[in-house]
């Protein structure tokens, strides 16, 4: 019997190793798997490469992971905002590496990894510092930059509901990067508000099929 549910957040992240590349879903706080991040902080993995849309807000979630000194590098599109003080302090002190990627390119690089695409040409970033060291090509009179896919060892994502096979549905904006991150990681761990019985999720509204999810865990009430 296939049952991907884990009884605790701690067990779900127990094998995240030092130096792992970890994708973390979320658009700001919407869809951020904060409970899984807290469990990862407690677990203690270090020297992580984090892939996320931003570099943390305030003092919780991803920002708390940065503040704990667990992140070596972050790949994101929007690192600085009014409350990104933990990232700012680490970056100014030279304690964290940043790979800045325009948001559309970030999403497509993640999607490309999940789709098995070896690379793609994008016009975004051509003629800027973001294109330095990358192959460029003229296509139909327009210049493009070759972008590489982003693969991950683990993806931590948040969904509204899931079943024991790992099928997931999301709530509005909380969907954001979750579906493509689930496809791009070797091990996808989904934090859900509710685990339902098989057959309760309408197949027409399932966004992430269970084949892309290895672990599912219910967040604390």
Short mmCIF file of C-alpha atoms in Angstrom, two decimals:
data_model
loop_
_atom_site.label_atom_id
_atom_site.label_comp_id
_atom_site.label_asym_id
_atom_site.label_seq_id
_atom_site.Cartn_x
_atom_site.Cartn_y
_atom_site.Cartn_z
CA UNK A 1 0.00 0.00 0.00
CA UNK A 2 1.38 3.38 -0.98
CA UNK A 3 1.31 5.75 1.96
CA UNK A 4 3.59 8.80 1.81
CA UNK A 5 2.34 10.42 4.99
CA UNK A 6 4.80 11.14 7.81
CA UNK A 7 3.65 11.44 11.40
CA UNK A 8 5.91 14.39 12.20
CA UNK A 9 7.57 17.35 10.54
CA UNK A 10 10.86 16.36 12.15
CA UNK A 11 10.88 12.92 10.56
CA UNK A 12 9.95 14.38 7.19
CA UNK A 13 13.14 16.50 7.05
CA UNK A 14 15.44 14.18 9.02
CA UNK A 15 17.67 13.27 6.05
CA UNK A 16 18.26 16.77 4.65
CA UNK A 17 22.06 16.74 4.57
CA UNK A 18 24.70 19.42 4.92
CA UNK A 19 25.36 21.14 1.60
CA UNK A 20 21.98 20.17 0.11
CA UNK A 21 20.17 22.33 -2.43
CA UNK A 22 16.69 23.00 -1.05
CA UNK A 23 13.85 24.67 -2.92
CA UNK A 24 11.37 26.44 -0.65
CA UNK A 25 7.97 27.46 -1.98
CA UNK A 26 6.32 30.76 -1.24
CA UNK A 27 5.62 34.19 -2.67
CA UNK A 28 6.50 36.27 0.33
CA UNK A 29 4.62 34.55 3.14
CA UNK A 30 1.94 33.12 0.85
CA UNK A 31 2.55 29.41 0.51
CA UNK A 32 5.73 29.39 2.58
CA UNK A 33 6.06 26.02 4.41
CA UNK A 34 7.02 27.65 7.71
CA UNK A 35 6.45 24.53 9.81
CA UNK A 36 8.83 22.51 7.62
CA UNK A 37 11.40 25.32 7.79
CA UNK A 38 11.19 25.36 11.59
CA UNK A 39 11.71 21.59 11.59
CA UNK A 40 14.73 22.02 9.31
CA UNK A 41 16.22 24.59 11.68
CA UNK A 42 15.74 22.16 14.55
CA UNK A 43 17.28 19.35 12.46
CA UNK A 44 20.50 21.31 12.03
CA UNK A 45 21.57 20.90 8.37
CA UNK A 46 24.16 23.51 7.34
CA UNK A 47 25.82 24.99 4.26
CA UNK A 48 22.52 24.86 2.38
CA UNK A 49 21.82 26.34 -1.03
CA UNK A 50 18.29 27.75 -0.94
CA UNK A 51 16.12 28.43 -3.99
CA UNK A 52 13.23 30.78 -3.28
CA UNK A 53 11.53 33.79 -4.80
CA UNK A 54 12.96 36.12 -2.14
CA UNK A 55 15.41 36.10 0.75
CA UNK A 56 13.05 36.00 3.71
CA UNK A 57 10.66 38.35 5.48
CA UNK A 58 10.92 39.56 9.07
CA UNK A 59 12.12 37.00 11.60
CA UNK A 60 10.20 33.83 10.73
CA UNK A 61 10.24 31.16 8.04
CA UNK A 62 13.09 31.51 5.56
CA UNK A 63 14.40 34.56 7.41
CA UNK A 64 14.79 32.45 10.55
CA UNK A 65 16.74 29.84 8.58
CA UNK A 66 19.12 32.55 7.38
CA UNK A 67 19.41 34.03 10.89
CA UNK A 68 20.38 30.59 12.21
CA UNK A 69 23.42 30.64 9.92
CA UNK A 70 22.39 27.54 7.98
CA UNK A 71 22.49 28.98 4.44
CA UNK A 72 25.64 29.23 2.32
CA UNK A 73 23.99 30.48 -0.89
CA UNK A 74 20.60 31.72 -1.99
CA UNK A 75 19.21 31.76 -5.53
CA UNK A 76 16.31 34.18 -5.78
CA UNK A 77 14.77 37.01 -7.77
CA UNK A 78 13.94 39.54 -5.03
CA UNK A 79 16.47 39.53 -2.18
CA UNK A 80 15.91 42.97 -0.70
CA UNK A 81 12.78 44.48 0.80
CA UNK A 82 11.83 46.53 3.83
CA UNK A 83 12.05 43.62 6.28
CA UNK A 84 14.86 41.52 4.75
CA UNK A 85 17.27 42.59 7.50
CA UNK A 86 18.71 39.11 8.14
CA UNK A 87 19.72 38.67 4.50
CA UNK A 88 21.03 42.24 4.31
CA UNK A 89 23.26 41.75 7.34
CA UNK A 90 24.63 38.42 6.12
CA UNK A 91 25.27 39.67 2.60
CA UNK A 92 27.03 42.87 3.73
CA UNK A 93 29.21 40.77 6.05
CA UNK A 94 30.15 38.41 3.20
CA UNK A 95 28.57 35.45 4.96
CA UNK A 96 26.13 34.46 2.22
CA UNK A 97 26.40 34.10 -1.55
CA UNK A 98 23.68 35.48 -3.81
CA UNK A 99 22.74 34.31 -7.30
CA UNK A 100 20.28 36.88 -8.58
CA UNK A 101 17.85 35.61 -11.20
CA UNK A 102 14.96 37.55 -12.77
CA UNK A 103 11.65 36.11 -11.61
CA UNK A 104 10.54 34.78 -14.99
CA UNK A 105 13.91 33.15 -15.55
CA UNK A 106 13.82 31.68 -12.05
CA UNK A 107 10.45 30.06 -12.66
CA UNK A 108 11.50 28.74 -16.08
CA UNK A 109 14.84 27.41 -14.78
CA UNK A 110 12.97 25.43 -12.13
CA UNK A 111 10.36 24.25 -14.64
CA UNK A 112 13.08 23.24 -17.10
CA UNK A 113 14.68 21.00 -14.49
CA UNK A 114 11.39 19.23 -13.89
CA UNK A 115 10.74 18.85 -17.61
CA UNK A 116 14.18 17.44 -18.36
CA UNK A 117 15.24 20.42 -20.48
CA UNK A 118 19.01 21.00 -20.62
CA UNK A 119 18.77 24.78 -21.00
CA UNK A 120 16.83 27.54 -22.74
CA UNK A 121 17.42 30.94 -24.31
CA UNK A 122 15.79 33.96 -22.66
CA UNK A 123 15.94 37.63 -23.70
CA UNK A 124 15.74 38.73 -20.05
CA UNK A 125 19.06 39.95 -18.72
CA UNK A 126 20.83 40.35 -22.05
CA UNK A 127 23.27 43.28 -22.00
CA UNK A 128 23.36 43.39 -18.18
CA UNK A 129 25.68 42.01 -15.50
CA UNK A 130 23.32 39.03 -15.18
CA UNK A 131 24.46 37.81 -18.60
CA UNK A 132 28.18 37.89 -17.86
CA UNK A 133 29.89 34.58 -18.60
CA UNK A 134 26.81 33.09 -20.26
CA UNK A 135 26.38 32.09 -23.89
CA UNK A 136 24.35 34.53 -25.98
CA UNK A 137 22.71 34.01 -29.34
CA UNK A 138 20.76 36.05 -31.86
CA UNK A 139 17.42 34.47 -32.74
CA UNK A 140 15.14 36.14 -35.29
CA UNK A 141 16.93 39.44 -34.84
CA UNK A 142 16.78 39.47 -31.04
CA UNK A 143 19.54 38.64 -28.56
CA UNK A 144 19.05 35.89 -26.00
CA UNK A 145 20.96 34.48 -23.02
CA UNK A 146 21.37 30.77 -22.34
CA UNK A 147 19.97 29.87 -18.93
CA UNK A 148 20.52 26.56 -17.13
CA UNK A 149 17.95 24.50 -15.21
CA UNK A 150 17.94 24.49 -11.40
CA UNK A 151 17.79 21.05 -9.81
CA UNK A 152 17.37 20.41 -6.09
CA UNK A 153 17.95 17.64 -3.61
CA UNK A 154 14.82 18.59 -1.68
CA UNK A 155 11.76 20.79 -2.18
CA UNK A 156 9.76 22.04 0.81
CA UNK A 157 6.32 23.18 -0.32
CA UNK A 158 2.94 23.97 1.20
CA UNK A 159 -0.47 22.85 -0.05
CA UNK A 160 -4.01 23.08 1.24
CA UNK A 161 -4.93 19.40 1.02
CA UNK A 162 -3.30 16.15 0.06
CA UNK A 163 -3.95 12.42 0.16
CA UNK A 164 -1.66 9.55 1.15
CA UNK A 165 -0.50 9.17 -2.45
CA UNK A 166 0.82 12.74 -2.39
CA UNK A 167 -1.74 14.35 -4.71
CA UNK A 168 -2.01 18.04 -3.84
CA UNK A 169 -4.36 20.98 -4.21
CA UNK A 170 -3.42 24.53 -3.27
CA UNK A 171 -5.16 27.67 -2.04
CA UNK A 172 -5.00 30.64 -4.41
CA UNK A 173 -1.70 32.55 -4.31
CA UNK A 174 -0.20 29.91 -2.02
CA UNK A 175 0.15 27.76 -5.14
CA UNK A 176 2.94 29.93 -6.66
CA UNK A 177 6.21 27.97 -7.13
CA UNK A 178 5.05 24.75 -5.43
CA UNK A 179 4.03 22.74 -8.52
CA UNK A 180 7.25 23.33 -10.48
CA UNK A 181 9.49 22.88 -7.45
CA UNK A 182 7.85 19.52 -6.79
CA UNK A 183 8.90 18.42 -10.27
CA UNK A 184 12.48 19.72 -10.01
CA UNK A 185 13.57 18.06 -6.75
CA UNK A 186 14.73 14.54 -6.02
CA UNK A 187 12.64 14.53 -2.83
CA UNK A 188 9.56 16.70 -2.42
CA UNK A 189 8.13 17.20 1.05
CA UNK A 190 4.67 18.76 1.22
CA UNK A 191 3.25 20.44 4.30
CA UNK A 192 -0.55 20.35 4.14
CA UNK A 193 -3.38 21.68 6.25
CA UNK A 194 -5.45 18.54 5.77
CA UNK A 195 -4.79 14.94 4.72
CA UNK A 196 -7.89 13.46 3.10
CA UNK A 197 -8.86 9.93 2.12
CA UNK A 198 -8.14 8.64 -1.37
CA UNK A 199 -10.91 9.70 -3.73
CA UNK A 200 -11.85 12.85 -1.83
CA UNK A 201 -9.78 15.07 -4.12
CA UNK A 202 -11.47 15.74 -7.44
CA UNK A 203 -8.96 14.63 -10.13
CA UNK A 204 -9.91 17.73 -12.13
CA UNK A 205 -8.57 20.06 -9.43
CA UNK A 206 -5.41 18.19 -8.43
CA UNK A 207 -2.52 20.47 -9.37
CA UNK A 208 0.48 18.39 -8.31
CA UNK A 209 0.12 14.65 -9.01
CA UNK A 210 1.45 12.37 -6.32
CA UNK A 211 4.19 11.02 -8.60
CA UNK A 212 6.11 14.24 -7.88
CA UNK A 213 5.69 14.07 -4.08
CA UNK A 214 7.65 11.69 -1.88
CA UNK A 215 6.47 12.84 1.57
CA UNK A 216 3.39 14.52 2.94
CA UNK A 217 2.95 15.78 6.49
CA UNK A 218 0.11 17.58 8.22
CA UNK A 219 0.96 20.86 9.88
CA UNK A 220 0.06 21.27 13.52
CA UNK A 221 -3.43 22.61 14.17
#
